Amino acid sequence: MRVQNRATAGGLGFLLLLAACSSGAGRAGSAIPGFSPSPLVDPRDIISGGPPPDGIPPIDHPKFERASSVDWLAPKEPVIAIELKGDARAYPAQIMLWHEIVNDTVGDVPVTVTYCPLCNIGIAFRRPVIDGRLLDFGTSGKLYKSNLVMYDRQTRSLWPQALGKAVIGPLTGMKLEWVPVQMVAWADWQTVHPDGKVLSPDTGEDRPYGENPYVGYDDPGSSPFLFRGKADPRLQAKARVVSVQVGTDVVAFPYRELETRRNGPWSAVEEDVSGRPVVVLWKGGTLSAVNQAQIRDSVDVGATGVFDRRLDGRTLTFRATPAGPVDAETGSRWDLFGRAVDGPLLGQALDHVVSVESLWFDWAAFHPGTRIWQG
């Protein structure tokens, strides 16, 4: 495994940031009524990942290209897909690897789209307004349990990405609202959204987009980067999972288990999560972002989508076919985005369930009570 570009001297910059969070000095560091003044985690567990604050530069003024005009992505390259109010956007992993955060507005909704390559987690959050100020987020240069730690520029509070919650600073205890996203193959997304918007590599920064600075990072048996503590031994540390939480019920679906149940490129499995009936779809044909030096040369790991099986007063049941998932009740065929593409339910869509694709070690570190789906 080779991890580049994180070993720069950035400790002093973050110590100043952490001091501002903890001291209460100035408006940005002052306590805000309704939030906890005490840290939720031991500050000593938030450690330097190398770069200084915003040394991995977030994208604050993203530019986009029409999907139909993009010719620089390989068909199987992964993109983070989001759709709000009919506004469909794709954030290529080859760009997110080098920036990790995009502050954007999708469907008139202010959001922050994030990607942590060290745990392969892509999450989007709604950006709240606090004290009359719309929050935007930067990279602190620090890690908590090997996970990206964001900071908001308005109060300088610290937010581990996997929690979506402020753990140190004036907003301690505040939780962000998650927005459903999927990490899918570029070709699959482009087919569904030919007029969608794609984050442009015209970012104002000079980065070798398409190259992966984390070569071999997801190799089975390799060790996580700067991860303290013992990884949950129930799965390999770098096993890929997609996880769902409903209330206190947390379930992780290993990609390995999903792939073994495939019919052609597809698998479809069902589970009740705290009483919510969900279907987890898996489709082969999406590359890893953190495997080979060139992303387009990486291994195929597949992609997932998680949806509520209830539609129009009935609960659908699914089976995988080589042409795609089919529900037993109507014989309609569905795509990876939870939309019926053929049959009596053509044009209808299942409700997207917020799910998180990640490497097992990190998900388990944040959610030690997770149960592992085994069929």
Tab-separated table of C-alpha atoms in Angstrom:
chain	number	residue	atom	x	y	z
A	1	MET	CA	0.000	0.000	0.000
A	2	ARG	CA	1.265	3.468	-0.855
A	3	VAL	CA	-0.321	6.615	0.600
A	4	GLN	CA	1.024	9.854	-0.820
A	5	ASN	CA	0.499	13.558	-0.172
A	6	ARG	CA	-0.499	13.282	3.483
A	7	ALA	CA	2.931	13.542	5.079
A	8	THR	CA	3.253	17.318	4.875
A	9	ALA	CA	3.941	19.495	7.885
A	10	GLY	CA	0.553	20.735	9.010
A	11	GLY	CA	0.431	20.162	12.748
A	12	LEU	CA	0.860	23.793	13.816
A	13	GLY	CA	-1.993	25.023	11.643
A	14	PHE	CA	-4.380	22.563	13.176
A	15	LEU	CA	-3.239	23.218	16.728
A	16	LEU	CA	-4.221	26.839	16.168
A	17	LEU	CA	-7.582	25.711	14.783
A	18	LEU	CA	-8.166	23.368	17.716
A	19	ALA	CA	-7.245	26.118	20.148
A	20	ALA	CA	-9.792	28.408	18.519
A	21	CYS	CA	-12.456	25.696	18.863
A	22	SER	CA	-11.709	25.084	22.499
A	23	SER	CA	-10.906	28.529	23.856
A	24	GLY	CA	-14.145	30.373	23.126
A	25	ALA	CA	-12.116	33.363	21.948
A	26	GLY	CA	-13.730	35.603	19.348
A	27	ARG	CA	-17.113	35.284	17.642
A	28	ALA	CA	-16.130	32.184	15.678
A	29	GLY	CA	-15.113	30.403	18.861
A	30	SER	CA	-17.850	31.694	21.177
A	31	ALA	CA	-20.365	29.339	22.707
A	32	ILE	CA	-23.721	29.181	20.953
A	33	PRO	CA	-26.821	28.647	23.114
A	34	GLY	CA	-28.298	25.167	22.840
A	35	PHE	CA	-25.033	23.381	22.153
A	36	SER	CA	-22.612	21.627	24.460
A	37	PRO	CA	-19.472	23.493	25.588
A	38	SER	CA	-17.751	20.177	26.359
A	39	PRO	CA	-16.095	18.027	23.669
A	40	LEU	CA	-17.878	14.790	22.770
A	41	VAL	CA	-14.582	13.012	22.083
A	42	ASP	CA	-11.137	13.169	23.629
A	43	PRO	CA	-9.293	15.865	21.607
A	44	ARG	CA	-6.164	13.706	21.831
A	45	ASP	CA	-7.905	11.139	19.618
A	46	ILE	CA	-8.148	13.671	16.787
A	47	ILE	CA	-4.739	13.320	15.197
A	48	SER	CA	-2.822	14.904	12.357
A	49	GLY	CA	-3.253	13.314	8.953
A	50	GLY	CA	-0.439	15.441	7.522
A	51	PRO	CA	-1.824	18.496	5.687
A	52	PRO	CA	-2.726	21.782	7.391
A	53	PRO	CA	-6.327	23.084	7.409
A	54	ASP	CA	-7.539	23.169	3.803
A	55	GLY	CA	-4.198	21.752	2.671
A	56	ILE	CA	-6.479	19.326	0.872
A	57	PRO	CA	-8.409	22.154	-0.765
A	58	PRO	CA	-12.197	21.912	-0.709
A	59	ILE	CA	-14.106	23.132	-3.755
A	60	ASP	CA	-16.169	26.168	-2.815
A	61	HIS	CA	-17.207	27.337	-6.278
A	62	PRO	CA	-17.752	24.129	-8.251
A	63	LYS	CA	-18.101	24.200	-12.020
A	64	PHE	CA	-20.111	21.607	-13.909
A	65	GLU	CA	-20.301	20.069	-17.353
A	66	ARG	CA	-23.275	18.467	-19.058
A	67	ALA	CA	-23.091	14.681	-18.877
A	68	SER	CA	-23.537	14.382	-22.622
A	69	SER	CA	-20.351	16.395	-23.237
A	70	VAL	CA	-18.033	14.572	-20.796
A	71	ASP	CA	-15.360	12.503	-22.555
A	72	TRP	CA	-12.727	12.265	-19.835
A	73	LEU	CA	-14.293	9.596	-17.600
A	74	ALA	CA	-13.951	5.857	-18.207
A	75	PRO	CA	-17.303	4.017	-18.253
A	76	LYS	CA	-16.695	2.136	-14.997
A	77	GLU	CA	-15.112	4.982	-13.047
A	78	PRO	CA	-16.916	5.726	-9.761
A	79	VAL	CA	-18.899	8.900	-9.232
A	80	ILE	CA	-20.837	10.087	-6.193
A	81	ALA	CA	-24.410	10.580	-7.378
A	82	ILE	CA	-26.941	12.908	-5.783
A	83	GLU	CA	-30.368	14.130	-6.898
A	84	LEU	CA	-32.513	16.745	-5.180
A	85	LYS	CA	-35.678	18.285	-6.617
A	86	GLY	CA	-34.860	16.911	-10.061
A	87	ASP	CA	-31.320	18.321	-10.045
A	88	ALA	CA	-29.038	15.322	-10.713
A	89	ARG	CA	-25.294	15.750	-10.203
A	90	ALA	CA	-22.255	13.472	-10.306
A	91	TYR	CA	-19.014	14.117	-8.429
A	92	PRO	CA	-16.248	11.948	-9.938
A	93	ALA	CA	-14.087	10.112	-7.436
A	94	GLN	CA	-11.019	11.124	-9.457
A	95	ILE	CA	-11.701	14.718	-8.378
A	96	MET	CA	-13.048	14.004	-4.884
A	97	LEU	CA	-9.848	12.078	-4.031
A	98	TRP	CA	-7.914	15.348	-4.227
A	99	HIS	CA	-10.450	17.686	-2.598
A	100	GLU	CA	-12.651	15.555	-0.291
A	101	ILE	CA	-15.237	18.336	0.165
A	102	VAL	CA	-17.467	20.246	-2.255
A	103	ASN	CA	-19.679	23.036	-0.931
A	104	ASP	CA	-22.545	23.216	-3.398
A	105	THR	CA	-26.242	23.932	-3.914
A	106	VAL	CA	-28.317	21.137	-5.494
A	107	GLY	CA	-31.962	21.733	-6.365
A	108	ASP	CA	-31.791	25.020	-4.425
A	109	VAL	CA	-30.661	23.051	-1.347
A	110	PRO	CA	-27.266	24.033	0.122
A	111	VAL	CA	-25.268	20.830	0.570
A	112	THR	CA	-21.768	19.649	1.288
A	113	VAL	CA	-20.640	16.555	-0.629
A	114	THR	CA	-17.778	14.691	1.041
A	115	TYR	CA	-15.495	11.756	0.339
A	116	CYS	CA	-12.959	10.184	2.688
A	117	PRO	CA	-10.611	7.929	0.684
A	118	LEU	CA	-9.088	6.382	3.809
A	119	CYS	CA	-12.387	4.689	4.667
A	120	ASN	CA	-14.098	4.954	1.266
A	121	ILE	CA	-17.052	6.903	2.654
A	122	GLY	CA	-19.034	9.320	0.507
A	123	ILE	CA	-21.723	11.318	2.339
A	124	ALA	CA	-23.673	14.476	1.526
A	125	PHE	CA	-25.162	16.785	4.136
A	126	ARG	CA	-27.589	19.671	4.074
A	127	ARG	CA	-25.788	22.849	5.123
A	128	PRO	CA	-27.629	24.546	7.990
A	129	VAL	CA	-27.942	28.230	8.798
A	130	ILE	CA	-26.605	29.054	12.266
A	131	ASP	CA	-26.899	32.516	13.774
A	132	GLY	CA	-27.887	33.861	10.361
A	133	ARG	CA	-24.868	32.302	8.641
A	134	LEU	CA	-24.928	29.447	6.123
A	135	LEU	CA	-22.262	26.949	7.098
A	136	ASP	CA	-19.614	25.827	4.657
A	137	PHE	CA	-16.978	23.241	5.398
A	138	GLY	CA	-13.255	22.772	4.983
A	139	THR	CA	-10.742	19.991	5.596
A	140	SER	CA	-9.078	20.284	9.002
A	141	GLY	CA	-6.126	18.098	8.022
A	142	LYS	CA	-6.968	15.860	10.972
A	143	LEU	CA	-8.363	12.356	11.316
A	144	TYR	CA	-10.615	10.712	13.878
A	145	LYS	CA	-10.565	6.921	13.699
A	146	SER	CA	-8.894	7.349	10.294
A	147	ASN	CA	-11.898	9.383	9.119
A	148	LEU	CA	-11.917	12.843	7.566
A	149	VAL	CA	-12.497	15.599	10.130
A	150	MET	CA	-14.256	18.606	8.637
A	151	TYR	CA	-14.506	22.036	10.178
A	152	ASP	CA	-17.063	24.722	9.491
A	153	ARG	CA	-15.595	28.098	8.701
A	154	GLN	CA	-18.249	30.052	10.567
A	155	THR	CA	-17.625	28.642	14.073
A	156	ARG	CA	-14.563	26.418	13.518
A	157	SER	CA	-16.296	23.459	15.129
A	158	LEU	CA	-14.898	20.034	14.208
A	159	TRP	CA	-17.065	17.396	12.526
A	160	PRO	CA	-15.949	13.790	11.824
A	161	GLN	CA	-17.481	13.009	8.443
A	162	ALA	CA	-18.737	9.550	9.428
A	163	LEU	CA	-20.721	11.044	12.318
A	164	GLY	CA	-21.959	14.202	10.664
A	165	LYS	CA	-21.907	15.682	14.143
A	166	ALA	CA	-19.863	18.459	15.725
A	167	VAL	CA	-17.664	16.994	18.455
A	168	ILE	CA	-15.528	19.984	19.448
A	169	GLY	CA	-16.286	23.698	19.269
A	170	PRO	CA	-19.275	26.039	19.588
A	171	LEU	CA	-21.655	23.705	17.715
A	172	THR	CA	-20.738	20.577	19.693
A	173	GLY	CA	-23.629	18.118	19.631
A	174	MET	CA	-25.257	19.442	16.474
A	175	LYS	CA	-25.994	16.756	13.871
A	176	LEU	CA	-26.216	17.437	10.146
A	177	GLU	CA	-29.048	16.071	8.016
A	178	TRP	CA	-27.799	13.401	5.621
A	179	VAL	CA	-28.780	13.433	1.959
A	180	PRO	CA	-28.906	10.081	0.099
A	181	VAL	CA	-26.023	9.462	-2.299
A	182	GLN	CA	-24.696	6.461	-4.211
A	183	MET	CA	-21.236	5.697	-5.533
A	184	VAL	CA	-21.886	4.192	-8.970
A	185	ALA	CA	-20.243	3.699	-12.355
A	186	TRP	CA	-20.109	6.759	-14.568
A	187	ALA	CA	-21.769	4.923	-17.472
A	188	ASP	CA	-24.680	3.766	-15.299
A	189	TRP	CA	-25.306	7.295	-14.041
A	190	GLN	CA	-24.886	8.920	-17.466
A	191	THR	CA	-27.408	6.520	-19.012
A	192	VAL	CA	-30.063	7.646	-16.548
A	193	HIS	CA	-29.043	11.326	-16.485
A	194	PRO	CA	-27.756	12.281	-19.955
A	195	ASP	CA	-28.486	15.948	-19.199
A	196	GLY	CA	-27.223	15.823	-15.620
A	197	LYS	CA	-24.383	17.944	-14.257
A	198	VAL	CA	-20.889	16.563	-13.713
A	199	LEU	CA	-18.316	18.224	-11.483
A	200	SER	CA	-15.667	19.699	-13.768
A	201	PRO	CA	-11.922	19.145	-13.328
A	202	ASP	CA	-11.640	22.913	-13.867
A	203	THR	CA	-11.255	23.471	-10.119
A	204	GLY	CA	-8.598	26.171	-10.070
A	205	GLU	CA	-6.158	23.667	-8.572
A	206	ASP	CA	-3.351	21.756	-10.288
A	207	ARG	CA	-3.998	18.107	-9.437
A	208	PRO	CA	-3.394	14.917	-11.474
A	209	TYR	CA	-7.054	13.951	-11.735
A	210	GLY	CA	-7.457	10.318	-12.728
A	211	GLU	CA	-4.448	9.269	-10.656
A	212	ASN	CA	-4.896	7.603	-7.289
A	213	PRO	CA	-2.468	8.655	-4.523
A	214	TYR	CA	-3.639	5.739	-2.336
A	215	VAL	CA	-2.315	2.858	-4.432
A	216	GLY	CA	-3.329	-0.533	-3.070
A	217	TYR	CA	-5.188	1.003	-0.157
A	218	ASP	CA	-8.134	-1.396	-0.335
A	219	ASP	CA	-6.017	-4.512	-0.794
A	220	PRO	CA	-7.406	-7.305	1.441
A	221	GLY	CA	-5.416	-7.683	4.622
A	222	SER	CA	-3.711	-4.282	4.359
A	223	SER	CA	-3.696	-2.012	7.396
A	224	PRO	CA	-5.753	1.176	7.708
A	225	PHE	CA	-3.841	4.454	7.709
A	226	LEU	CA	-3.381	6.071	11.136
A	227	PHE	CA	-6.113	3.957	12.689
A	228	ARG	CA	-5.772	3.580	16.442
A	229	GLY	CA	-7.364	0.668	18.202
A	230	LYS	CA	-8.248	-2.863	17.183
A	231	ALA	CA	-10.356	-3.450	14.094
A	232	ASP	CA	-13.546	-5.478	14.569
A	233	PRO	CA	-12.449	-9.039	13.658
A	234	ARG	CA	-15.820	-10.190	12.310
A	235	LEU	CA	-14.769	-9.063	8.829
A	236	GLN	CA	-11.459	-8.147	7.233
A	237	ALA	CA	-10.553	-4.554	8.050
A	238	LYS	CA	-10.750	-3.469	4.406
A	239	ALA	CA	-13.888	-5.453	3.529
A	240	ARG	CA	-16.424	-3.302	1.685
A	241	VAL	CA	-19.838	-2.939	3.258
A	242	VAL	CA	-22.936	-0.856	2.691
A	243	SER	CA	-24.683	-0.028	5.950
A	244	VAL	CA	-28.136	1.139	6.971
A	245	GLN	CA	-29.285	2.567	10.297
A	246	VAL	CA	-32.913	2.884	11.372
A	247	GLY	CA	-33.188	4.029	14.968
A	248	THR	CA	-30.762	1.944	16.975
A	249	ASP	CA	-30.773	-0.938	14.483
A	250	VAL	CA	-27.625	-0.872	12.338
A	251	VAL	CA	-27.001	-3.455	9.632
A	252	ALA	CA	-23.933	-3.860	7.405
A	253	PHE	CA	-24.234	-5.756	4.119
A	254	PRO	CA	-20.815	-7.058	3.013
A	255	TYR	CA	-20.175	-6.709	-0.695
A	256	ARG	CA	-18.738	-10.227	-0.594
A	257	GLU	CA	-22.098	-11.631	0.501
A	258	LEU	CA	-23.972	-9.568	-2.084
A	259	GLU	CA	-21.676	-10.664	-4.896
A	260	THR	CA	-21.978	-14.368	-4.072
A	261	ARG	CA	-25.734	-14.080	-4.614
A	262	ARG	CA	-25.435	-12.525	-8.040
A	263	ASN	CA	-27.409	-13.527	-11.092
A	264	GLY	CA	-25.418	-12.144	-13.975
A	265	PRO	CA	-24.208	-8.694	-12.845
A	266	TRP	CA	-27.032	-8.269	-10.302
A	267	SER	CA	-28.028	-9.297	-6.810
A	268	ALA	CA	-30.990	-8.214	-4.684
A	269	VAL	CA	-31.357	-9.032	-0.987
A	270	GLU	CA	-33.994	-8.026	1.523
A	271	GLU	CA	-33.973	-7.243	5.230
A	272	ASP	CA	-36.168	-5.577	7.830
A	273	VAL	CA	-34.233	-2.859	9.641
A	274	SER	CA	-36.106	-1.874	12.771
A	275	GLY	CA	-39.347	-2.711	10.987
A	276	ARG	CA	-38.490	-0.918	7.756
A	277	PRO	CA	-38.450	-3.366	4.807
A	278	VAL	CA	-35.488	-2.590	2.585
A	279	VAL	CA	-33.988	-4.057	-0.547
A	280	VAL	CA	-30.247	-3.812	-1.167
A	281	LEU	CA	-29.322	-3.892	-4.845
A	282	TRP	CA	-25.788	-4.684	-5.993
A	283	LYS	CA	-24.519	-4.436	-9.542
A	284	GLY	CA	-21.070	-5.262	-10.871
A	285	GLY	CA	-19.214	-2.839	-13.093
A	286	THR	CA	-17.996	-0.043	-10.789
A	287	LEU	CA	-14.266	0.370	-10.131
A	288	SER	CA	-12.527	1.026	-6.841
A	289	ALA	CA	-11.213	4.564	-6.424
A	290	VAL	CA	-8.303	3.525	-4.175
A	291	ASN	CA	-6.736	0.504	-5.837
A	292	GLN	CA	-4.480	1.079	-8.859
A	293	ALA	CA	-2.350	4.113	-9.729
A	294	GLN	CA	-4.800	4.974	-12.508
A	295	ILE	CA	-8.398	4.679	-11.365
A	296	ARG	CA	-9.507	3.395	-14.755
A	297	ASP	CA	-7.206	0.373	-14.225
A	298	SER	CA	-8.629	-0.532	-10.805
A	299	VAL	CA	-10.566	-3.619	-9.772
A	300	ASP	CA	-14.314	-3.976	-10.193
A	301	VAL	CA	-16.005	-3.807	-6.766
A	302	GLY	CA	-19.569	-3.131	-7.838
A	303	ALA	CA	-22.069	-0.576	-6.588
A	304	THR	CA	-25.133	-0.602	-4.356
A	305	GLY	CA	-28.451	1.115	-3.816
A	306	VAL	CA	-30.727	0.720	-0.798
A	307	PHE	CA	-34.473	1.352	-1.030
A	308	ASP	CA	-37.713	1.004	0.903
A	309	ARG	CA	-39.719	-1.901	-0.547
A	310	ARG	CA	-43.063	-0.265	0.193
A	311	LEU	CA	-44.846	1.337	-2.743
A	312	ASP	CA	-48.493	2.390	-3.075
A	313	GLY	CA	-49.640	0.478	-0.017
A	314	ARG	CA	-47.905	-2.825	-0.718
A	315	THR	CA	-44.509	-4.288	0.063
A	316	LEU	CA	-42.638	-5.556	-2.978
A	317	THR	CA	-40.337	-8.568	-3.021
A	318	PHE	CA	-37.387	-8.751	-5.369
A	319	ARG	CA	-35.230	-11.282	-7.171
A	320	ALA	CA	-32.190	-10.662	-9.311
A	321	THR	CA	-32.182	-11.537	-13.003
A	322	PRO	CA	-29.380	-11.016	-15.530
A	323	ALA	CA	-31.360	-8.055	-16.913
A	324	GLY	CA	-31.935	-6.454	-13.517
A	325	PRO	CA	-34.018	-6.825	-10.331
A	326	VAL	CA	-37.651	-7.833	-10.826
A	327	ASP	CA	-40.449	-7.577	-8.282
A	328	ALA	CA	-42.644	-10.654	-7.796
A	329	GLU	CA	-45.855	-8.680	-7.394
A	330	THR	CA	-45.947	-7.022	-10.838
A	331	GLY	CA	-42.986	-8.377	-12.790
A	332	SER	CA	-41.610	-4.861	-13.217
A	333	ARG	CA	-37.856	-4.489	-13.750
A	334	TRP	CA	-35.830	-1.964	-11.753
A	335	ASP	CA	-32.503	-0.162	-12.060
A	336	LEU	CA	-29.744	0.594	-9.558
A	337	PHE	CA	-31.395	3.925	-8.730
A	338	GLY	CA	-34.630	2.330	-7.535
A	339	ARG	CA	-36.657	3.223	-10.597
A	340	ALA	CA	-38.924	0.881	-12.546
A	341	VAL	CA	-37.629	0.757	-16.128
A	342	ASP	CA	-40.016	-1.829	-17.546
A	343	GLY	CA	-43.364	-3.442	-16.683
A	344	PRO	CA	-46.583	-2.249	-15.032
A	345	LEU	CA	-44.761	0.075	-12.615
A	346	LEU	CA	-42.719	1.782	-15.343
A	347	GLY	CA	-41.763	5.301	-14.251
A	348	GLN	CA	-42.365	4.794	-10.535
A	349	ALA	CA	-39.582	4.968	-7.978
A	350	LEU	CA	-38.847	3.488	-4.575
A	351	ASP	CA	-37.907	5.753	-1.680
A	352	HIS	CA	-34.141	5.964	-1.274
A	353	VAL	CA	-32.903	4.809	2.141
A	354	VAL	CA	-29.824	6.649	3.414
A	355	SER	CA	-26.957	4.175	3.311
A	356	VAL	CA	-23.194	4.438	3.654
A	357	GLU	CA	-20.631	2.537	1.620
A	358	SER	CA	-17.420	2.144	3.592
A	359	LEU	CA	-14.535	-0.070	4.575
A	360	TRP	CA	-15.530	-2.249	7.489
A	361	PHE	CA	-12.879	-1.162	9.998
A	362	ASP	CA	-14.106	2.403	10.032
A	363	TRP	CA	-17.832	1.730	10.035
A	364	ALA	CA	-17.425	-0.710	12.934
A	365	ALA	CA	-15.291	1.780	14.857
A	366	PHE	CA	-18.126	4.318	14.785
A	367	HIS	CA	-20.931	1.726	15.087
A	368	PRO	CA	-19.611	-1.169	17.214
A	369	GLY	CA	-23.118	-2.614	17.669
A	370	THR	CA	-23.585	-3.212	13.951
A	371	ARG	CA	-25.019	-6.579	12.976
A	372	ILE	CA	-23.641	-8.168	9.843
A	373	TRP	CA	-26.141	-9.437	7.272
A	374	GLN	CA	-25.448	-13.018	6.248
A	375	GLY	CA	-28.664	-13.957	4.460
